[in-house]
Short mmCIF file of C-alpha atoms in Angstrom, two decimals:
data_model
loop_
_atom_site.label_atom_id
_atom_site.label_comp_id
_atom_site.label_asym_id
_atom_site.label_seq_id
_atom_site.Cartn_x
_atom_site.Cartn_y
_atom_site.Cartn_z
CA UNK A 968 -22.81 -21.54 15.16
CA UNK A 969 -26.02 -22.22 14.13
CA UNK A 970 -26.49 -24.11 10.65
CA UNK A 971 -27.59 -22.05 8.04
CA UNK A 972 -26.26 -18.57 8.99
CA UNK A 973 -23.92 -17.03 6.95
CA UNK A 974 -20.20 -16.68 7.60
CA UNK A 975 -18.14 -13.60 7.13
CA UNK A 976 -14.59 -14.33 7.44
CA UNK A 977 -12.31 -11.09 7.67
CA UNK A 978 -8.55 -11.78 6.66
CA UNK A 979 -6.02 -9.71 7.09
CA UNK A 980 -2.56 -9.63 5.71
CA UNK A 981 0.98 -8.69 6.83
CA UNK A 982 2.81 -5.52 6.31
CA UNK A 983 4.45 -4.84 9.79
CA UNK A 984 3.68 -1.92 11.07
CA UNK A 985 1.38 -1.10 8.20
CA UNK A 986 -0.50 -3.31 9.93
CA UNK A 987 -1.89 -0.41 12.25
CA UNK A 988 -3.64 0.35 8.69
CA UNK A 989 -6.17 -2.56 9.44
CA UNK A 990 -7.02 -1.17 12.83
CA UNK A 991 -8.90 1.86 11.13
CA UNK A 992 -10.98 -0.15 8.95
CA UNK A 993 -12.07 -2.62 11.68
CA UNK A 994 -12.74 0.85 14.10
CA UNK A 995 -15.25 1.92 10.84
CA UNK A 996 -16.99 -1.91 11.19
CA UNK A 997 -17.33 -1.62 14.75
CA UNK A 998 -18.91 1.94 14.51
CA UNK A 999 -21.28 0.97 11.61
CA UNK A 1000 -22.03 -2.22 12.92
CA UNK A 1001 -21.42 -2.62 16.78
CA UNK A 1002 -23.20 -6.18 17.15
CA UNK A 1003 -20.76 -7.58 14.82
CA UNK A 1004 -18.98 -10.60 15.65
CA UNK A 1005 -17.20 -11.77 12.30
CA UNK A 1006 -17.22 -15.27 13.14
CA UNK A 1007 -13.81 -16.19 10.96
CA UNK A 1008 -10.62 -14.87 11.54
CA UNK A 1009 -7.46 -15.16 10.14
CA UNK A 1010 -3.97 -13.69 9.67
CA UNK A 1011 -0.62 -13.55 8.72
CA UNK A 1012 2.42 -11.84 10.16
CA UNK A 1013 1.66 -8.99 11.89
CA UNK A 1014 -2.58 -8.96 10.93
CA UNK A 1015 -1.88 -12.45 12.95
CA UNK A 1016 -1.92 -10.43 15.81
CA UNK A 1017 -4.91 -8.37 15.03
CA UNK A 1018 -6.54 -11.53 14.37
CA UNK A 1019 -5.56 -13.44 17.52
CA UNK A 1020 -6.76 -10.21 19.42
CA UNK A 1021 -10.02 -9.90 18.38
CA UNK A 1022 -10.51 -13.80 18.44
CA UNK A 1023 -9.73 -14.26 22.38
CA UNK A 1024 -10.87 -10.31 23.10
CA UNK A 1025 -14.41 -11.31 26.05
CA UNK A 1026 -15.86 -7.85 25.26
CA UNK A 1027 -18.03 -6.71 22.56
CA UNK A 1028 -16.45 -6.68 18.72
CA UNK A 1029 -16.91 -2.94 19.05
CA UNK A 1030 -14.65 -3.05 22.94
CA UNK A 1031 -12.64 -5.56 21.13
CA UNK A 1032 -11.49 -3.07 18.32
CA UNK A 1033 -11.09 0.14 20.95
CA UNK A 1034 -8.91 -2.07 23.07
CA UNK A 1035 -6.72 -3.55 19.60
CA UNK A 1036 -6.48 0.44 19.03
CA UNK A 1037 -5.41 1.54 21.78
CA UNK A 1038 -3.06 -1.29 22.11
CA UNK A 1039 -1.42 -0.25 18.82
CA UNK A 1040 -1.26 3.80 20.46
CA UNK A 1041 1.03 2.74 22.74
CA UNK A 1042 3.77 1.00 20.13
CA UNK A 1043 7.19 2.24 19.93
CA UNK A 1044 10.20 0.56 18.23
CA UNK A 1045 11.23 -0.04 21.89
CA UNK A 1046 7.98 -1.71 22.60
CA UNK A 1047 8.98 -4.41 19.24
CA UNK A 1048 12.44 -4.72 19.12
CA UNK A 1049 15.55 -3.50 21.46
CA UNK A 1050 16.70 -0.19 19.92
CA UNK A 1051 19.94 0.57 21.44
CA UNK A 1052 23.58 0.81 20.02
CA UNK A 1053 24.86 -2.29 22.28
CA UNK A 1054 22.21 -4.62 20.88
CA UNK A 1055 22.21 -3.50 17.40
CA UNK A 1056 25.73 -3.57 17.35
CA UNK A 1057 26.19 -6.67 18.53
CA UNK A 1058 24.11 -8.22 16.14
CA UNK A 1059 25.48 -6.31 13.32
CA UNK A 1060 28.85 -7.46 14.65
CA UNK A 1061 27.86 -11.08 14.91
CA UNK A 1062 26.05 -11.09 11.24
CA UNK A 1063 29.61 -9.26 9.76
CA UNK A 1064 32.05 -12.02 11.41
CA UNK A 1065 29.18 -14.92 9.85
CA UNK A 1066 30.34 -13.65 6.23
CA UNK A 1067 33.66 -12.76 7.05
CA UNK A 1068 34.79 -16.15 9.22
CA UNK A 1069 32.97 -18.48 5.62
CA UNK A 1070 30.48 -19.67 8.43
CA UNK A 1071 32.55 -21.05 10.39
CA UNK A 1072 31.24 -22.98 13.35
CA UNK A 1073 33.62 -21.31 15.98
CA UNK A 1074 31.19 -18.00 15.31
CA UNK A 1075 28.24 -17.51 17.34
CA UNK A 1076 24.90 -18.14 15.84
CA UNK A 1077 22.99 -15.67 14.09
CA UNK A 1078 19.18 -15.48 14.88
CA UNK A 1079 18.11 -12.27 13.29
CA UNK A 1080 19.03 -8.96 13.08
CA UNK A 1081 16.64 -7.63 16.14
CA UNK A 1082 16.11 -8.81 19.31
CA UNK A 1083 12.37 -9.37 19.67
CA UNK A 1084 11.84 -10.04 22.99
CA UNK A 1085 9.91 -6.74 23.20
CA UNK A 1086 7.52 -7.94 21.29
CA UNK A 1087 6.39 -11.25 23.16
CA UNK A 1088 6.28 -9.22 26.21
CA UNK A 1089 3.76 -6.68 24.79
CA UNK A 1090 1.64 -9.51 23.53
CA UNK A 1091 2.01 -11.43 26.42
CA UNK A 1092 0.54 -8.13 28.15
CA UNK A 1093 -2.30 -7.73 25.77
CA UNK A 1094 -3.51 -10.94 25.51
CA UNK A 1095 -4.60 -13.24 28.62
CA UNK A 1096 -2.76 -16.59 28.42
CA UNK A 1097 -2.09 -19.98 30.01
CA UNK A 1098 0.71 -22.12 29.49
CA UNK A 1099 1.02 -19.70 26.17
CA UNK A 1100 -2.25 -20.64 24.88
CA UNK A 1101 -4.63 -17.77 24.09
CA UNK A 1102 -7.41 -18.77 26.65
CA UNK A 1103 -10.21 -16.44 25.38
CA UNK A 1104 -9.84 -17.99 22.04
CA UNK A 1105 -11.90 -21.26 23.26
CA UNK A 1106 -13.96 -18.77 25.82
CA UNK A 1107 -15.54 -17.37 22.85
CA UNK A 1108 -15.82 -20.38 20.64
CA UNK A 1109 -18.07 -22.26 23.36
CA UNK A 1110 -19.80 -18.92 23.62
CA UNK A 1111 -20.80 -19.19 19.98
CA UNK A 1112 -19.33 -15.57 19.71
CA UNK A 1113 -16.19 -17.33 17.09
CA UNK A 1114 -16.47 -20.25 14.79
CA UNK A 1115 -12.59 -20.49 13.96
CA UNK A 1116 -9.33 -18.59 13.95
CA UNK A 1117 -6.18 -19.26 11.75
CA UNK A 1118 -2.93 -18.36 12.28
CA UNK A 1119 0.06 -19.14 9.30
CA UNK A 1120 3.40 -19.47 9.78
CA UNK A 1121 5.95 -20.82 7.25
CA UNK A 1122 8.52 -23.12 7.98
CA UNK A 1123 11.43 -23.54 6.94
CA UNK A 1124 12.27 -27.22 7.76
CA UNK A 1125 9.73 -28.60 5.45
CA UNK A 1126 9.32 -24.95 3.21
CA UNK A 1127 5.53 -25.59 3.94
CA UNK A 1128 2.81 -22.68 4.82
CA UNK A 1129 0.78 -24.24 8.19
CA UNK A 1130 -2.27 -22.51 9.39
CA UNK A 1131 -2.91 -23.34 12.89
CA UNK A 1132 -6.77 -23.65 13.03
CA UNK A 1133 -8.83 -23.15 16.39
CA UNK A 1134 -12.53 -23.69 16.25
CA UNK A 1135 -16.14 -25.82 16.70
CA UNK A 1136 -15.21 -28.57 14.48
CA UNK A 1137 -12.62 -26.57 12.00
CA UNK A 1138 -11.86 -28.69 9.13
CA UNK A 1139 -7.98 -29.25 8.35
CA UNK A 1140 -6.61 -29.24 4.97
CA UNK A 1141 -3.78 -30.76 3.28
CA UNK A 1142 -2.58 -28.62 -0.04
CA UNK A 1143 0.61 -28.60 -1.90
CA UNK A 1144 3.02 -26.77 0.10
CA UNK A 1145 0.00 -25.82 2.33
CA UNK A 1146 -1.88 -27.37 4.82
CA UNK A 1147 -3.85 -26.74 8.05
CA UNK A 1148 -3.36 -28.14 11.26
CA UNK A 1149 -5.84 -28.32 14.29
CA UNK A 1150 -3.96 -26.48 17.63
CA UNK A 1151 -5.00 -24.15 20.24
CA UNK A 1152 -3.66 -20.67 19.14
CA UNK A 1153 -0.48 -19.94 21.35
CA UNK A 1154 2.05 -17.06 21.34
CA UNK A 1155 4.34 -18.61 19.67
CA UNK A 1156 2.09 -19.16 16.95
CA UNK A 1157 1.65 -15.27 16.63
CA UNK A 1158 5.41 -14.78 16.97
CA UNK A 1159 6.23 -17.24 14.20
CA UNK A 1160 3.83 -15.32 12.36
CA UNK A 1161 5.40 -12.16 12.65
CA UNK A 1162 9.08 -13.32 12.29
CA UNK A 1163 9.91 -11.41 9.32
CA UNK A 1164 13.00 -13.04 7.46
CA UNK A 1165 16.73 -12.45 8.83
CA UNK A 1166 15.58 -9.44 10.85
CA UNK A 1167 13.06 -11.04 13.70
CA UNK A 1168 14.96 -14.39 15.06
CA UNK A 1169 12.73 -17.46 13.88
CA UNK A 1170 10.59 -19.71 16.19
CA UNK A 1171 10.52 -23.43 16.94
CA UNK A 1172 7.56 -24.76 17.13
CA UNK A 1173 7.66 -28.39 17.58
CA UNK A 1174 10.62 -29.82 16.02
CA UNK A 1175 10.69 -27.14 13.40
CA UNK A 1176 11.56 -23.85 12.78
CA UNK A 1177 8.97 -21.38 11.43
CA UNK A 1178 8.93 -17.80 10.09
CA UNK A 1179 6.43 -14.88 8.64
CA UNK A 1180 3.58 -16.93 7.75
CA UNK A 1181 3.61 -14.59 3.86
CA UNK A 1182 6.90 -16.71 2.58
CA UNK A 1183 5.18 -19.68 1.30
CA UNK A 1184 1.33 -18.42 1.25
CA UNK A 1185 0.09 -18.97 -2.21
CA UNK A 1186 -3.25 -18.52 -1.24
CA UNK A 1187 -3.69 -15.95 1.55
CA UNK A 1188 -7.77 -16.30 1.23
CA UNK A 1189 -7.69 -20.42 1.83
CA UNK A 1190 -7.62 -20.70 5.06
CA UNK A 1191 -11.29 -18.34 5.36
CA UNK A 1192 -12.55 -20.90 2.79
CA UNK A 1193 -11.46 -23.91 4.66
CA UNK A 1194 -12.73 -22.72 7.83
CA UNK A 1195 -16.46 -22.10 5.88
CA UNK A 1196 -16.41 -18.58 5.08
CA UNK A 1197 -19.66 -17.65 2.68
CA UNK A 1198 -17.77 -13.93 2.62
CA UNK A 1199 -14.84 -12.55 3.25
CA UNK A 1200 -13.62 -8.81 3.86
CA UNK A 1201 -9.82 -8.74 3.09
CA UNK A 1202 -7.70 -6.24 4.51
CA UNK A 1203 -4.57 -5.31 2.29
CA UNK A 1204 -1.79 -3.25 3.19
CA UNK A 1205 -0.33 -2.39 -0.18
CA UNK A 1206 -1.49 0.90 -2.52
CA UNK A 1207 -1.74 -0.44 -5.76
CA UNK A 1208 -0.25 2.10 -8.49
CA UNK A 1209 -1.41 0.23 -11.27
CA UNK A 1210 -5.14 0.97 -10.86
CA UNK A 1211 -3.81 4.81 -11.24
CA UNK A 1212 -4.40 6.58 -14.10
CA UNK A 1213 -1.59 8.59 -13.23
CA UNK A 1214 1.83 6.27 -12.28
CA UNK A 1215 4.34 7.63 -9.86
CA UNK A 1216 7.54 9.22 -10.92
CA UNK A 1217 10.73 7.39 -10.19
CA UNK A 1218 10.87 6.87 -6.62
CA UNK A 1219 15.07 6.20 -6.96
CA UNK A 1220 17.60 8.66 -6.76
CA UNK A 1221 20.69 6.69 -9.00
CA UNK A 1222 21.07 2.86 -8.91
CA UNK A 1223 18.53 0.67 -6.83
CA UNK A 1224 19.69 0.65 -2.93
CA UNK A 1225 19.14 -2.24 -1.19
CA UNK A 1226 16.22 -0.98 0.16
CA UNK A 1227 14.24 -0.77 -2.32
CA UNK A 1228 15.01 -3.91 -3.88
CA UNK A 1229 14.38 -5.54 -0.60
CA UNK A 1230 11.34 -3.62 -0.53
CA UNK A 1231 10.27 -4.85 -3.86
CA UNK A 1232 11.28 -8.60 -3.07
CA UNK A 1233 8.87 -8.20 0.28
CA UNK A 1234 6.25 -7.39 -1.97
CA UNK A 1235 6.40 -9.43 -4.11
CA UNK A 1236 6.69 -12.45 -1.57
CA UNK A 1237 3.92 -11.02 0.84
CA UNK A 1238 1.50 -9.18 -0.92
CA UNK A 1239 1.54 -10.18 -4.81
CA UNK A 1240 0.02 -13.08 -3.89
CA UNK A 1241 -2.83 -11.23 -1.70
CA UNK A 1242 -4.13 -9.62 -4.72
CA UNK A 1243 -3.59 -12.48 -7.16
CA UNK A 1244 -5.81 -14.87 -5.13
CA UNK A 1245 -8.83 -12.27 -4.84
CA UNK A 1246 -8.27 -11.78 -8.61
CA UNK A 1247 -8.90 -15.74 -9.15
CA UNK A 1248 -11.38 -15.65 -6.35
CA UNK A 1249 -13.84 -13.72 -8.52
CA UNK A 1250 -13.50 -14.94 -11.47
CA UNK A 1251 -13.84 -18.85 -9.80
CA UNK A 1252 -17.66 -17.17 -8.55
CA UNK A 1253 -18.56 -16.08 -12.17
CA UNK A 1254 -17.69 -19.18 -13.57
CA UNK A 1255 -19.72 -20.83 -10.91
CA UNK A 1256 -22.77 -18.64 -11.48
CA UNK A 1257 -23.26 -19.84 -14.66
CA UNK A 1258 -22.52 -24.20 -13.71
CA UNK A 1259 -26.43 -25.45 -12.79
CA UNK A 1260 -25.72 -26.25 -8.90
CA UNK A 1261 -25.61 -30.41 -9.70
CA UNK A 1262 -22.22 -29.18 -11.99
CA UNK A 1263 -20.29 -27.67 -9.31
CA UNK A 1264 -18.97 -30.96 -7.17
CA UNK A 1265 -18.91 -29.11 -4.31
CA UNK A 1266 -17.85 -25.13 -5.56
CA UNK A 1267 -19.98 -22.42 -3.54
CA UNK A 1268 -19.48 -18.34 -4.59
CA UNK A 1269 -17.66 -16.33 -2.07
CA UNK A 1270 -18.18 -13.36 -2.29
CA UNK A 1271 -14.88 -11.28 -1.70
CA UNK A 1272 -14.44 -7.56 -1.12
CA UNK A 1273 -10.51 -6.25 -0.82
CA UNK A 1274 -9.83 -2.60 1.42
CA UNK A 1275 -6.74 -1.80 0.64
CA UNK A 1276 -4.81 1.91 1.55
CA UNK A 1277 -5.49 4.78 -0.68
CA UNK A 1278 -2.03 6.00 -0.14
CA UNK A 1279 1.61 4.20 -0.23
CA UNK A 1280 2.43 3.15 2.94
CA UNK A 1281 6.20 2.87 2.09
CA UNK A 1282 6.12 7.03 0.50
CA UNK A 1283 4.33 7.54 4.00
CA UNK A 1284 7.38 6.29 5.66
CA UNK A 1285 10.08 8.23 4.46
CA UNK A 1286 8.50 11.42 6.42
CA UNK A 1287 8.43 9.44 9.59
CA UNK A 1288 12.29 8.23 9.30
CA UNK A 1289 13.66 10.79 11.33
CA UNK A 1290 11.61 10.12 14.47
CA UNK A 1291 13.12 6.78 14.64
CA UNK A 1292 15.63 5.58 17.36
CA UNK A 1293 18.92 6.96 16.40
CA UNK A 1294 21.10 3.90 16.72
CA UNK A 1295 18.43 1.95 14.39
CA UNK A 1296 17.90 4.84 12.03
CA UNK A 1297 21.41 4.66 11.17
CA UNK A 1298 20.83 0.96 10.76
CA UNK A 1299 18.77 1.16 8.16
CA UNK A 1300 19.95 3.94 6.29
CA UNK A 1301 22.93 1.58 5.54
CA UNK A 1302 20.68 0.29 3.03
CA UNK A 1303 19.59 3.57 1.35
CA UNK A 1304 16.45 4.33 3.07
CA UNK A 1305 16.94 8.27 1.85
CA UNK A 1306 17.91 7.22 -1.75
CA UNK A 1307 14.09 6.32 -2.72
CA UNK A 1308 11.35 8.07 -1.90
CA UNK A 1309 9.03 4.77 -1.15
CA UNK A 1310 11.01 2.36 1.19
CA UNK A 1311 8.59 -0.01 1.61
CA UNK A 1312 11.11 -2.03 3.63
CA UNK A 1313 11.43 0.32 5.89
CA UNK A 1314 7.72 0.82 6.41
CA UNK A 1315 7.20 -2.83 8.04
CA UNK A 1316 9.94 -1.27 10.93
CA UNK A 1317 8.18 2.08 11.43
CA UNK A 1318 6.78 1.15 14.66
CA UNK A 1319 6.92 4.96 15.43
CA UNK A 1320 3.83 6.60 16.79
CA UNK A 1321 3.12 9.53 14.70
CA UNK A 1322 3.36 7.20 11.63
CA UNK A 1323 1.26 4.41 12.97
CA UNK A 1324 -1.49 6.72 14.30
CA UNK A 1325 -1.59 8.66 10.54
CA UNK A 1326 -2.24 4.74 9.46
CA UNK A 1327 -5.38 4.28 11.91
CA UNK A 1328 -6.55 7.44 10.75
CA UNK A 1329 -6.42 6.38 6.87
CA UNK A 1330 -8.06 3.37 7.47
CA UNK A 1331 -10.77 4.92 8.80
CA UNK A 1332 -11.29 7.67 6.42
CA UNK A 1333 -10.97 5.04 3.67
CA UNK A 1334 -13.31 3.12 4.53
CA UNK A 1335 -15.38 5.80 5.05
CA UNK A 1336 -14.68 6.91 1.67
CA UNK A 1337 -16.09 3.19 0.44
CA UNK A 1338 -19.05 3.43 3.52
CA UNK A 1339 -21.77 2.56 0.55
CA UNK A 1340 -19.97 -0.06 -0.47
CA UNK A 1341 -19.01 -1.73 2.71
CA UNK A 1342 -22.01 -1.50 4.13
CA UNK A 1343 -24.14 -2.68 1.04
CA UNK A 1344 -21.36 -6.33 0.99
CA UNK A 1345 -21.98 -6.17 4.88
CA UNK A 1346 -25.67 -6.18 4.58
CA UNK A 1347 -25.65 -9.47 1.74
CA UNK A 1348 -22.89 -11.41 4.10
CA UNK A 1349 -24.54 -11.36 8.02
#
C-alpha cells in the first residue's frame, strides 16, 4: 500500500442470515464504483464470511461481489445446518437427557443444537484453501490489492474477543478483554466466527474453544482502526425503531416467548454494541477537530458512515417461516416463533431462499435510496 493513500475499511457485522443484507449494499459499491478495492476488511459472525470472501476473492471487487452473491443464491438451511428429524432429534434428545440426568458425565456431550458440518463444506467450496488457510488472502496482499483482513471470534476459555489479523505489516493490539493476534485467516477462523451460542457447536482453535466473534466485542469498529483505517463504511443488520417517529405496536401476542426474549438478548449482545461504538466514534472526531494537531497524542478523525436495513429483518422473517424445513420449523416454534410478530431469533436461522434474496434486494435499494450520500463519503475516503 503505498504511504499516504487513504484507507477505507468496510466492517461488517453479524446477524446470520441477515447477513445476505450486506451483499446488496456491497453489489451497489461495486456498480457505482467497479475499481474499488476497499483495502480493510473485517467481520464478525456471519459478515466474517463476507469479509474473508472478498479478501482472498483474485477477481475484480466488482467479480468479487457477483461471485459472494451468487454464492449466497444458492443457500438453503440444508446447505448450513442438517435439517432432518433424525439429527434434530437427536440433538434435542441429547440436550433434554443433559438437564434431566443433573449433567451427569455418563451423558453424551452436547456441542450445539445443529450440526454444522454443512456449513464448512459450502465454505470450503467457495473459498480456495490449503491446509485450511485462505490462500488468496496473502495472493492479494502481495498484490497490493488488500492491506489487512480481521476475523473475531470470542472465546470462551479466557472470555476474551481475538481478531485474527492478516496483512503487510498489520499491527496487533492488546485491549481489555480484546486483543488482536497476527495469523493467516483459516476456516476455522470463519467457523468460530459464525458459531452462534448453544445452537452452532463451538470451535477449538489452539488450545481453546471459541464462539460468534459478537459475545465479547465491545468495540466492533477497533479492529478497522487498528489495522489503519482513515474511513470506514459499516454495515449493520439491525432496523433501528428508535429513529422512527412512529414506534411499532406490540410485536407479542400474551407473555414474552422465548423467542423473543432470546431475540432481544441477541441484540443486545451483537448489535447494541455496533451502534454504540459509531455513536462514540463521532463524537471522539468532533472533539478532535477542535484539539490543535500537537494536542491529540496520536488521535486521527475517522470518518464513519453506518448502512443499516430500512426494514426489520426479524418482522421480515415471520412471512418466510413457513418455507422452512418441516422438522426444524417445528423446532423453533417450540419457542414461540408465531407468538411475536418480529422473531429476530429466528431471523439469524432463515437461511431460506426467498427470504435471503428479498434481503439482497433491500440492500440494494437502500443504498440506492442513500446513493448521494454514499457516494459523496466514498468520494472524501479513496
Amino acid at each position: 500500500m503505498t504511504k499516504g493513500v487513504p484507507q477505507l475499511a468496510v466492517v461488517m457485522s453479524g446477524g446470520g442470515a441477515r447477513a445476505a443484507y450486506q451483499v446488496g449494499l456491497l453489489r451497489f459499491l461495486a456498480q457505482r464504483f467497479p475499481e474499488l478495492h476497499p483495502p480493510i476488511l473485517t467481520g464478525v459472525s456471519a459478515g466474517a464470511i463476507n469479509a474473508a470472501y472478498l479478501a482472498s476473492h483474485q477477481g475484480s471487487y466488482a467479480e468479487a461481489v457477483e461471485d459472494l452473491t451468487v454464492l449466497w443464491r444458492s443457500i438453503t438451511p440444508e446447505s448450513i445446518f442438517r435439517t432432518d428429524t433424525i439429527h434434530l432429534g437427536r440433538s434435542f434428545l441429547r440436550w433434554a437427557l443433559r438437564f434431566l440426568s443433573g449433567g451427569s458425565h455418563a451423558v453424551p456431550p452436547t456441542r450445539g443444537m445443529v450440526d454444522t458440518e454443512p456449513l464448512r463444506q459450502l465454505i470450503e467450496n467457495a473459498i480456495p484453501t490449503r491446509n485450511g488457510e485462505l490462500v488468496g488472502i496473502n495472493q492479494n496482499i502481495e498484490r497490493g490489492r488488500l492491506r489487512a483482513v480481521g476475523i473475531t471470534t470470542s472465546s470462551y476459555d479466557t472470555g476474551q474477543s481475538i481478531t485474527w489479523v492478516q496483512g503487510d505489516n498489520a499491527q496487533v493490539w492488546a485491549r481489555p478483554r480484546r486483543r488482536g493476534v497476527s495469523s493467516a485467516v483459516q476456516i476455522e477462523h470463519i467457523l468460530a466466527s459464525t458459531a452462534l451460542p448453544l445452537v452452532f457447536p463451538a470451535v477449538k482453535l489452539g488450545n481453546e474453544w471459541h464462539g460468534d466473534g459478537g459475545i465479547r466485542l465491545t468495540a466492533p469498529l477497533s479492529p478497522a482502526l487498528h489495522l489503519g483505517a482513515d474511513s470506514i463504511i459499516a454495515i449493520s443488520t439491525r432496523h433501528d425503531h428508535t429513529r422512527s417517529n412512529n414506534p411499532p405496536p406490540s410485536m407479542i401476542h400474551g407473555y414474552p416467548p422465548p423467542a423473543q426474549i432470546i431475540g432481544a438478548l441477541t441484540n443486545a449482545v451483537f448489535l447494541d454494541m455496533f451502534d454504540y461504538d459509531a455513536q462514540n466514534m463521532n463524537r471522539l472526531n468532533r472533539l478532535i477537530a477542535n484539539l490543535p494537531p500537537d494536542k491529540r497524542h496520536g488521535l486521527r478523525e475517522t470518518a464513519v458512515l453506518i448502512l443499516r436495513p430500512s426494514e426489520d429483518l426479524g418482522r421480515l422473517a415471520s412471512n418466510y417461516e413457513f418455507r422452512l424445513p418441516g422438522p426444524f420449523r417445528f423446532f423453533t416454534r417450540g419457542f414461540g416463533t408465531r407468538d411475536t410478530d418480529s422473531p429476530d431469533s429466528l431471523s439469524l436461522l432463515m437461511f431460506e431462499p426467498h427470504y435471503l434474496e428479498y434481503l439482497i434486494r433491500l440492500g440494494e435499494s437502500d443504498a440506492q435510496a442513500r446513493a448521494d450520500e454514499i457516494v459523496e463519503f466514498m468520494q472524501a475516503s479513496t
